[in-house]
């Protein structure tokens, strides 16, 4: 854990381009992020979160042009909302 002084230095240095995101998540979500990081040559769970956001943005953009991508995105959204309680912190 970093000190309050270290956190303040980080915030001051990155205030225009980054914000800190601390979230509670179930153990299997942490495990999945570690696996995604390892399998995709990422630098840890934080970068795996960024990568996941990138993949969602790419899929959303692709879905505007490709009906199959739209169908898959709709299936994933529906499944997540149906099972949301499993993923909730």
Phi, psi and omega in degrees: 000136181275160180282163177300322179296317179296319178296317179296321176299315180298313180299316180297316182294324188249014191300334182270343186237344183222153170226144181282137179235109176248120182230149172270136178213155179295158183303320183292334176291317176299316179297320179295318178298320177297319179293315179300318179299314182293317185285343184242019177055045178260167185261043175115183185295323180299317179289331176295324176296315178299317179298317179298319177296320178299316180297318178297314179300317180296317179296319177298317178295316180297325182294337178290338183248340189236115181300326179293319176296321178298315180299315179296316179300317178297320178297314181296318179297313180299317180296318179298312182294326178294320185254021186309322182296332178294324186268346182296145179294000000 
